[in-house]
mmCIF file of C-alpha atoms in Angstrom:
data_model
loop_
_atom_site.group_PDB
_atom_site.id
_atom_site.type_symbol
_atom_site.label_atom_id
_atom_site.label_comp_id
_atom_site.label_asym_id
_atom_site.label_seq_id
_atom_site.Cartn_x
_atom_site.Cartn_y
_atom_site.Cartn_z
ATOM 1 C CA UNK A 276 132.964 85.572 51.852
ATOM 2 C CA UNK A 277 136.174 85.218 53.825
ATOM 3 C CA UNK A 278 139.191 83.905 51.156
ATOM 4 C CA UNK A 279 139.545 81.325 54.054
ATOM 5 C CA UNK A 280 136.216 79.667 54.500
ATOM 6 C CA UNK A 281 136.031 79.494 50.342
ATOM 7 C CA UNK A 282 139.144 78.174 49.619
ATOM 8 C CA UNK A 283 137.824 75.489 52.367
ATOM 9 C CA UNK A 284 134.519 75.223 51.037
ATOM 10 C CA UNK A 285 136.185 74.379 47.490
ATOM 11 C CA UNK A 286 138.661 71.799 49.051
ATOM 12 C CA UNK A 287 135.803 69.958 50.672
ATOM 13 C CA UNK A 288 133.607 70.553 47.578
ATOM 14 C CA UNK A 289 136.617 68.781 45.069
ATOM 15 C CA UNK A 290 137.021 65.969 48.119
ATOM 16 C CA UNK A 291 133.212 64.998 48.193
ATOM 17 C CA UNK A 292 132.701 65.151 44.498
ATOM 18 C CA UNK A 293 135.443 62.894 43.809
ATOM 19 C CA UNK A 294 134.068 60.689 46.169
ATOM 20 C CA UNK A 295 130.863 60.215 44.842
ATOM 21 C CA UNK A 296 131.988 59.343 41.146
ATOM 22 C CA UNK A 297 134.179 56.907 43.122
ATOM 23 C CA UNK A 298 131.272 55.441 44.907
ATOM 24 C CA UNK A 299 129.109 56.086 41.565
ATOM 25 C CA UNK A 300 131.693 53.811 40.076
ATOM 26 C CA UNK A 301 131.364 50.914 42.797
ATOM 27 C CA UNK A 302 127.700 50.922 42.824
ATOM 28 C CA UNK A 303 127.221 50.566 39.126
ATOM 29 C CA UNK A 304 129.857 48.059 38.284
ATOM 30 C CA UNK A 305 128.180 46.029 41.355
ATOM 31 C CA UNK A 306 125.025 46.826 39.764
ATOM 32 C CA UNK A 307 126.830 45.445 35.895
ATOM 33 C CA UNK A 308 128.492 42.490 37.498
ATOM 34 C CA UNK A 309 124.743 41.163 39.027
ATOM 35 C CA UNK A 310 122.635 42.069 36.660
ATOM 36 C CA UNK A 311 124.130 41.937 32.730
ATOM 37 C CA UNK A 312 125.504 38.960 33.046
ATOM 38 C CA UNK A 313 122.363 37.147 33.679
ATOM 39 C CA UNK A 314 120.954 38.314 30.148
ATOM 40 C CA UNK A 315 124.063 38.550 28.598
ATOM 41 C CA UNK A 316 125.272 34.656 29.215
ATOM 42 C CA UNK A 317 121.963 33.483 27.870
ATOM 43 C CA UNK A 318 121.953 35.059 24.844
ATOM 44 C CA UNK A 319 125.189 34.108 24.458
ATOM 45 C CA UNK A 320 124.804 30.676 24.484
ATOM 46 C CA UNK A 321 121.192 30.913 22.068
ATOM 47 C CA UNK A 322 123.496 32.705 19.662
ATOM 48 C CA UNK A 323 125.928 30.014 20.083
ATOM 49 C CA UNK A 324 123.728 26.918 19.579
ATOM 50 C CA UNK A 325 122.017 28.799 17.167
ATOM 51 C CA UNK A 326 125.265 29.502 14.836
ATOM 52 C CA UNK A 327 126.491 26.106 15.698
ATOM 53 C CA UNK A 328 123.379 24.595 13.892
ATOM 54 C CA UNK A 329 122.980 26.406 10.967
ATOM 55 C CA UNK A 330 127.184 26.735 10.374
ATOM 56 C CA UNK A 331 128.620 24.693 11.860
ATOM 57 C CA UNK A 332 131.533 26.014 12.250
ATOM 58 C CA UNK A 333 133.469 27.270 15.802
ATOM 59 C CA UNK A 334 135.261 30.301 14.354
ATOM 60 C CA UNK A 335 132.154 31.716 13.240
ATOM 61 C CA UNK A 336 130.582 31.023 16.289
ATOM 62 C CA UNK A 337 133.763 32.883 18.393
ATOM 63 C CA UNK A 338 133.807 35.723 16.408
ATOM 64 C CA UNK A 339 129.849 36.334 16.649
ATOM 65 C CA UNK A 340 129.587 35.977 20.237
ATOM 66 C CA UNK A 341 132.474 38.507 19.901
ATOM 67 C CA UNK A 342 130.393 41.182 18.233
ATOM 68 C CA UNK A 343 127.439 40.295 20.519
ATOM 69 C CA UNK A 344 129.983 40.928 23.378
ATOM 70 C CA UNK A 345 131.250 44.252 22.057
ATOM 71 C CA UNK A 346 127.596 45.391 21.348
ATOM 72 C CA UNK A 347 126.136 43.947 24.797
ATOM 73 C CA UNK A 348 129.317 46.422 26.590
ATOM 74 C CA UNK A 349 128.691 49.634 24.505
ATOM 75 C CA UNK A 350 125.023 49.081 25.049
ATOM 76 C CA UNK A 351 125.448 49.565 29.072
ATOM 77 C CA UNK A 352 128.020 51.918 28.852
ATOM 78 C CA UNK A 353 125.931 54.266 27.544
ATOM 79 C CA UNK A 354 122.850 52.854 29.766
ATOM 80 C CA UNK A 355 125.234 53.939 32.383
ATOM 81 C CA UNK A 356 126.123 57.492 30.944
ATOM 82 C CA UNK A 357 122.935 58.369 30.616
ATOM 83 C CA UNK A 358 121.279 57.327 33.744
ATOM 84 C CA UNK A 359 124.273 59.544 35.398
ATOM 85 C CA UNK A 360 124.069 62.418 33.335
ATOM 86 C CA UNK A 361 120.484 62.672 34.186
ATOM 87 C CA UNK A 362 121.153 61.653 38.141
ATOM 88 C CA UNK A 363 123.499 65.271 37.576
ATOM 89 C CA UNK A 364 120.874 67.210 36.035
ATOM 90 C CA UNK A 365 118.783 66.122 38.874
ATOM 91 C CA UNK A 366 121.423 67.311 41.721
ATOM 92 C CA UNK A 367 122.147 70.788 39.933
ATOM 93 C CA UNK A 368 117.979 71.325 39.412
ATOM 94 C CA UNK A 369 117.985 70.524 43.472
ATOM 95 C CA UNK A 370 120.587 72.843 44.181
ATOM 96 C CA UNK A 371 119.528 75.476 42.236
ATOM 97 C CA UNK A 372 116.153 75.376 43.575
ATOM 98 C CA UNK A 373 117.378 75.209 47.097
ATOM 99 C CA UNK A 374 119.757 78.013 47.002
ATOM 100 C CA UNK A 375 117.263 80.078 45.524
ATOM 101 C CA UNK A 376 114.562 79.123 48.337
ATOM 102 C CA UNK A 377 117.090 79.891 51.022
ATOM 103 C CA UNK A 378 118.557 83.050 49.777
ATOM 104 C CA UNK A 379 115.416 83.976 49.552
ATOM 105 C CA UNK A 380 114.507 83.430 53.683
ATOM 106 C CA UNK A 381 113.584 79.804 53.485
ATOM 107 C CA UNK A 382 114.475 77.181 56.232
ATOM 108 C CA UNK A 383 116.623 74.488 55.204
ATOM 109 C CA UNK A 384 113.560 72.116 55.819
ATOM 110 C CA UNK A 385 111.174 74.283 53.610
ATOM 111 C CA UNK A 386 113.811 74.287 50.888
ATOM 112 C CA UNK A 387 114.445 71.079 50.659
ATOM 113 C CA UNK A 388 110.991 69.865 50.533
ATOM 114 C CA UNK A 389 110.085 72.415 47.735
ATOM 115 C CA UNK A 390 112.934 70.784 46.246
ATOM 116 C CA UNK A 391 111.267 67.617 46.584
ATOM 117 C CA UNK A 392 108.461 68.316 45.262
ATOM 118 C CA UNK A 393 109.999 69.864 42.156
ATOM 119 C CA UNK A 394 112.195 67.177 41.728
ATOM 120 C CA UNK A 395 108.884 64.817 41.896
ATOM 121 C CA UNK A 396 107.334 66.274 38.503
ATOM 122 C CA UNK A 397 110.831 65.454 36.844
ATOM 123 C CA UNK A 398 110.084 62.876 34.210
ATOM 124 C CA UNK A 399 114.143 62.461 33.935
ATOM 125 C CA UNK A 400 115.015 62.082 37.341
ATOM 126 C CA UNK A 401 114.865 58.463 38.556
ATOM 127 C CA UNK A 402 112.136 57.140 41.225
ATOM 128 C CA UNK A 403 115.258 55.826 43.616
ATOM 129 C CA UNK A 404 116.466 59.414 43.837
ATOM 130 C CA UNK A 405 112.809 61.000 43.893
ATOM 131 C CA UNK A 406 112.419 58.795 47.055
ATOM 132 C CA UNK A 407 115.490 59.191 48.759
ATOM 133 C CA UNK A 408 114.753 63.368 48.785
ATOM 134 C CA UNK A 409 111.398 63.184 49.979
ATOM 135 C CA UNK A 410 112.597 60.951 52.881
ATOM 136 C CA UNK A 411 115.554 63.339 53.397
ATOM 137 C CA UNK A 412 112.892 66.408 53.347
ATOM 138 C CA UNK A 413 110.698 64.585 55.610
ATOM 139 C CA UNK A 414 113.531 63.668 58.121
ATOM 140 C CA UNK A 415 114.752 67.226 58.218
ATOM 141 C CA UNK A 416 111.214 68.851 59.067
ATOM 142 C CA UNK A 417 111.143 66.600 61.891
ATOM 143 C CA UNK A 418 114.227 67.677 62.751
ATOM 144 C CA UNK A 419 116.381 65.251 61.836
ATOM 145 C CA UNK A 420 119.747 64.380 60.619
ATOM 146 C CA UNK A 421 119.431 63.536 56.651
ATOM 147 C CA UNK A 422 123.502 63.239 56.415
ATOM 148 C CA UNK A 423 122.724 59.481 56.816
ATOM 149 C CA UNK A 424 119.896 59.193 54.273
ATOM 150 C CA UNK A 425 121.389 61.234 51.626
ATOM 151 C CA UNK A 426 124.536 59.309 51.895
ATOM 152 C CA UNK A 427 123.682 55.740 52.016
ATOM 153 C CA UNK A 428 120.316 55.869 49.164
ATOM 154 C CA UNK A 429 121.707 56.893 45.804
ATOM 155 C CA UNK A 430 125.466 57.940 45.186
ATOM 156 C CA UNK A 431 125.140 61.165 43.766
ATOM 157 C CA UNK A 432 123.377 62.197 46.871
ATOM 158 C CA UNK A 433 126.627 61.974 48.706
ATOM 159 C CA UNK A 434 127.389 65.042 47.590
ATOM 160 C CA UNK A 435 124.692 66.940 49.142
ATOM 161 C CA UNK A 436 124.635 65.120 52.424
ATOM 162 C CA UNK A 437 128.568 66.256 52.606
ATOM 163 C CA UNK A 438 127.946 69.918 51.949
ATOM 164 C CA UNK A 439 125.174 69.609 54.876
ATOM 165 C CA UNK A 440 128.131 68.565 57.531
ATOM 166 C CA UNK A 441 130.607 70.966 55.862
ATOM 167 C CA UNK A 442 127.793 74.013 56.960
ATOM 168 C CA UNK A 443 127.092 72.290 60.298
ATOM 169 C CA UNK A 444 130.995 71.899 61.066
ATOM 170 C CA UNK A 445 132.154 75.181 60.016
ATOM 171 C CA UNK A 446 129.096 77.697 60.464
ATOM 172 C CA UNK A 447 129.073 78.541 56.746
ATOM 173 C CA UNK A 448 125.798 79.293 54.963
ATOM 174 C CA UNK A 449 124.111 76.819 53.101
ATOM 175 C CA UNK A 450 123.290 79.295 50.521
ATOM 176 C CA UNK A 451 126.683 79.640 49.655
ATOM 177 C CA UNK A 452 127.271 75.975 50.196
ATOM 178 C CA UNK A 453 124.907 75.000 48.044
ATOM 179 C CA UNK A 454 125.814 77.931 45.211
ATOM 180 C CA UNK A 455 129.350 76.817 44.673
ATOM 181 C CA UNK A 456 128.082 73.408 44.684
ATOM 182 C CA UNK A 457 125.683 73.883 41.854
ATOM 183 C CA UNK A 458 128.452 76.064 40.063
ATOM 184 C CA UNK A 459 130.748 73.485 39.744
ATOM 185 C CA UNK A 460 128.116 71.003 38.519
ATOM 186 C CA UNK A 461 127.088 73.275 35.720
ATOM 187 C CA UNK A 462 130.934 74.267 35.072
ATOM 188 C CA UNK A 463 131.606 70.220 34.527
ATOM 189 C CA UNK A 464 128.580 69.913 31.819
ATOM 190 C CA UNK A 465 129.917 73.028 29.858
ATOM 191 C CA UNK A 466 133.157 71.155 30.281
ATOM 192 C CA UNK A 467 131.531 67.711 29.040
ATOM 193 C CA UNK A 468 128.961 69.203 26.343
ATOM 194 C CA UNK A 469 132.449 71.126 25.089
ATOM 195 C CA UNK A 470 134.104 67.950 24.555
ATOM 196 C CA UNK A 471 131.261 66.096 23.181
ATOM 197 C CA UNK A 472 131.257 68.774 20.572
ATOM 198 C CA UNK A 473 134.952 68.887 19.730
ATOM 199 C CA UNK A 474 135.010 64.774 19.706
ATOM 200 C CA UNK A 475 132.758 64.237 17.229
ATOM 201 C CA UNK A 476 135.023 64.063 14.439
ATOM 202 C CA UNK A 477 137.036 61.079 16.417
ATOM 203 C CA UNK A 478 134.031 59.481 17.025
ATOM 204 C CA UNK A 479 132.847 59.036 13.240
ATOM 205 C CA UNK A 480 136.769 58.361 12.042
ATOM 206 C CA UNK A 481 136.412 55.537 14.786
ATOM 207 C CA UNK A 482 133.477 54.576 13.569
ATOM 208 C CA UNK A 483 134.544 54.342 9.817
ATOM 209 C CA UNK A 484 137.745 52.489 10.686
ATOM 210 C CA UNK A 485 135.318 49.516 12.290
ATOM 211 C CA UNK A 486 133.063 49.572 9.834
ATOM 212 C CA UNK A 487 135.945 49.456 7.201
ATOM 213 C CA UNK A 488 136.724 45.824 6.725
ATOM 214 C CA UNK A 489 133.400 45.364 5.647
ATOM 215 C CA UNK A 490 133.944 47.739 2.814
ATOM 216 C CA UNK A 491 136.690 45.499 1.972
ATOM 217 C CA UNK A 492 135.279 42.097 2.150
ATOM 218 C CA UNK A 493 132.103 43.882 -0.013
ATOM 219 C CA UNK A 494 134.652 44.773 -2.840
ATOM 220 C CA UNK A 495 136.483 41.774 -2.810
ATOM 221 C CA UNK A 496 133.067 40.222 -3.614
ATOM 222 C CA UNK A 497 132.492 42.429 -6.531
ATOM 223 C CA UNK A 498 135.832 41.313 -8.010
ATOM 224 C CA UNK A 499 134.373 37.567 -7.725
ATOM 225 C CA UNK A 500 137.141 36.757 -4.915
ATOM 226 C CA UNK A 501 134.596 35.346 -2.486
ATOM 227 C CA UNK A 502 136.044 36.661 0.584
ATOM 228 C CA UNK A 503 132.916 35.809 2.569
ATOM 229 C CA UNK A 504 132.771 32.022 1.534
ATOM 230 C CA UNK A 505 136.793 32.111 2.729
ATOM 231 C CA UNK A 506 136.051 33.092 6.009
ATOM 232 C CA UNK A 507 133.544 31.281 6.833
ATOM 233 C CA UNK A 508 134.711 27.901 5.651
ATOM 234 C CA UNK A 509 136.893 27.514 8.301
ATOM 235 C CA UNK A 510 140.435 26.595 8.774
ATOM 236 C CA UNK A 511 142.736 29.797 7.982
ATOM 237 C CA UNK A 512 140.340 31.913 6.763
ATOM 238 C CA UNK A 513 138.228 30.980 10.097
ATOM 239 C CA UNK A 514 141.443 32.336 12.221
ATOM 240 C CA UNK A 515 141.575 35.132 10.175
ATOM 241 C CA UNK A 516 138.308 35.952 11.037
ATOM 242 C CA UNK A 517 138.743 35.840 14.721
ATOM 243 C CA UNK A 518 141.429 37.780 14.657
ATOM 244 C CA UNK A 519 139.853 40.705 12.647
ATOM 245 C CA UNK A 520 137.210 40.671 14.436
ATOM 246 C CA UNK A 521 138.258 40.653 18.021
ATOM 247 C CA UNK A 522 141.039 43.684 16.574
ATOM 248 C CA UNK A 523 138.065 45.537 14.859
ATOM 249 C CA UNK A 524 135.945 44.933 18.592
ATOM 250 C CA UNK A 525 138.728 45.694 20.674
ATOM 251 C CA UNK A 526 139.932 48.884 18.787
ATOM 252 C CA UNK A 527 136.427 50.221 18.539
ATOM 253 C CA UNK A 528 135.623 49.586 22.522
ATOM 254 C CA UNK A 529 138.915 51.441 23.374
ATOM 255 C CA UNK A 530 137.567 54.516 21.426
ATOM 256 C CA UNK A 531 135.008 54.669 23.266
ATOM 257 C CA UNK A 532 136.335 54.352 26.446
ATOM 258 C CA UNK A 533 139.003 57.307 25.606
ATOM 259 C CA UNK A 534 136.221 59.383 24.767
ATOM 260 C CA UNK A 535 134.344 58.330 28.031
ATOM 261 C CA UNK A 536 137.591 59.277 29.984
ATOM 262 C CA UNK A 537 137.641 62.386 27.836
ATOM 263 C CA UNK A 538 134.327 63.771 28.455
ATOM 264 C CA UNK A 539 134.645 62.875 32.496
#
């Protein structure tokens, strides 16, 4: 290949993908912001009402609905990891297939549909993206444009609608379109199984250091200091709890979102 047309191909390949976490980004925070909260607010306030009958007391209440907050976050954090590491699988699996199909003689068309249909026996690969291909695969045999489709049904599709335009606007092959494409993909989960493997020492120290104060309040109990009965009954004790808790929440949250920036 010409040193020109790749070092293009790479510059539009590092433009698109960083698009489509970008729109990845939007779509699931909209997705967070309309449908978490719904569950999330209402057990909120059962835990609330609940707590305020049998304690009675706010602090405990505040610092529960704290946890319950921290747990609720991680909880679709990794909802959300996973449902994109598997939407990734699903685009490198397409593109591998496809290449293959059209190095091998295959129309785009014909490629994409086996694609499809391979795609369609995934038990990983979500239903909204399993759709969007088999429209896209249907479009194209009809002749079609499926920049639009691609584009506009699932974000990590984005990708594969701009590498479509890229061959149509500069005459180069979707093989090799699609090849560097699915290299990079599988060069980014070496890159994020890598980290994964080197960060799990971080993870558990983080993991310890929330857990900690428990240790603490479990020994002051065995030296009859009654640590539990002083922070629950309110007044100082009830501040202090707040506090630790909401440190002990907000320290273990921002581990895991430098290991999610870490891993990206």
């Amino acid at each position: 290949m010409n040193p020109a047309v790749y070092a293009l191909l790479l510059l539009a390949l590092s433009t698109s993908v960083s698009e489509t976490k970008n729109s990845e980004r939007v779509v699931n925070n909209k997705k967070l912001a309309t449908a978490a909260p719904a569950w999330m607010i209402l057990a909120t306030v059962f835990l609330a009402v609940f707590l305020f009958m049998v304690l009675g007391r706010l602090t405990v209440i505040v610092a529960a609905i704290i946890v319950a907050a921290t747990v609720a976050y991680s909880f679709n954090n990794a909802r959300k990891k996973k449902m994109n590491v598997q939407a990734e699988d699903a685009i490198a699996r397409l593109l591998g297939n496809m290449t293959a199909d059209l190095r091998a003689g295959a129309s785009f068309p014909a490629a994409l549909k086996r694609g499809a249909e391979d795609l369609a026996a995934s038990s990983t690969t979500s239903m909204e993206m399993k759709t969007a291909i088999a429209t896209a695969a249907v479009i194209a045999h009809r002749g079609g444009s499926v920049f639009t489709v691609l584009v506009t049904s699932h974000p990590q599709l984005k990708t594969l609608g701009a590498l479509c335009t890229l061959s149509e606007k500069h005459g180069i092959p979707l093989s090799d379109v699609f090849e560097q494409a699915h290299n990079h993909i599988e060069a980014r989960k070496r890159h994020r199984a890598a980290t994964k493997a080197s960060l799990q020492g971080p993870q558990a120290t983080a993991i310890v250091l929330t857990l900690l104060p428990l240790a603490g309040i479990f020994m002051g109990t065995i030296m009859g200091a009654n640590p539990v009965g002083f922070l629950l009954g309110g007044g100082i004790g009830g501040v202090l709890l707040v506090i630790g808790v909401t440190l002990a929440c907000a320290g273990f949250s921002w581990s895991r979102t430098l290991v999610a920036n870490a891993e990206s």
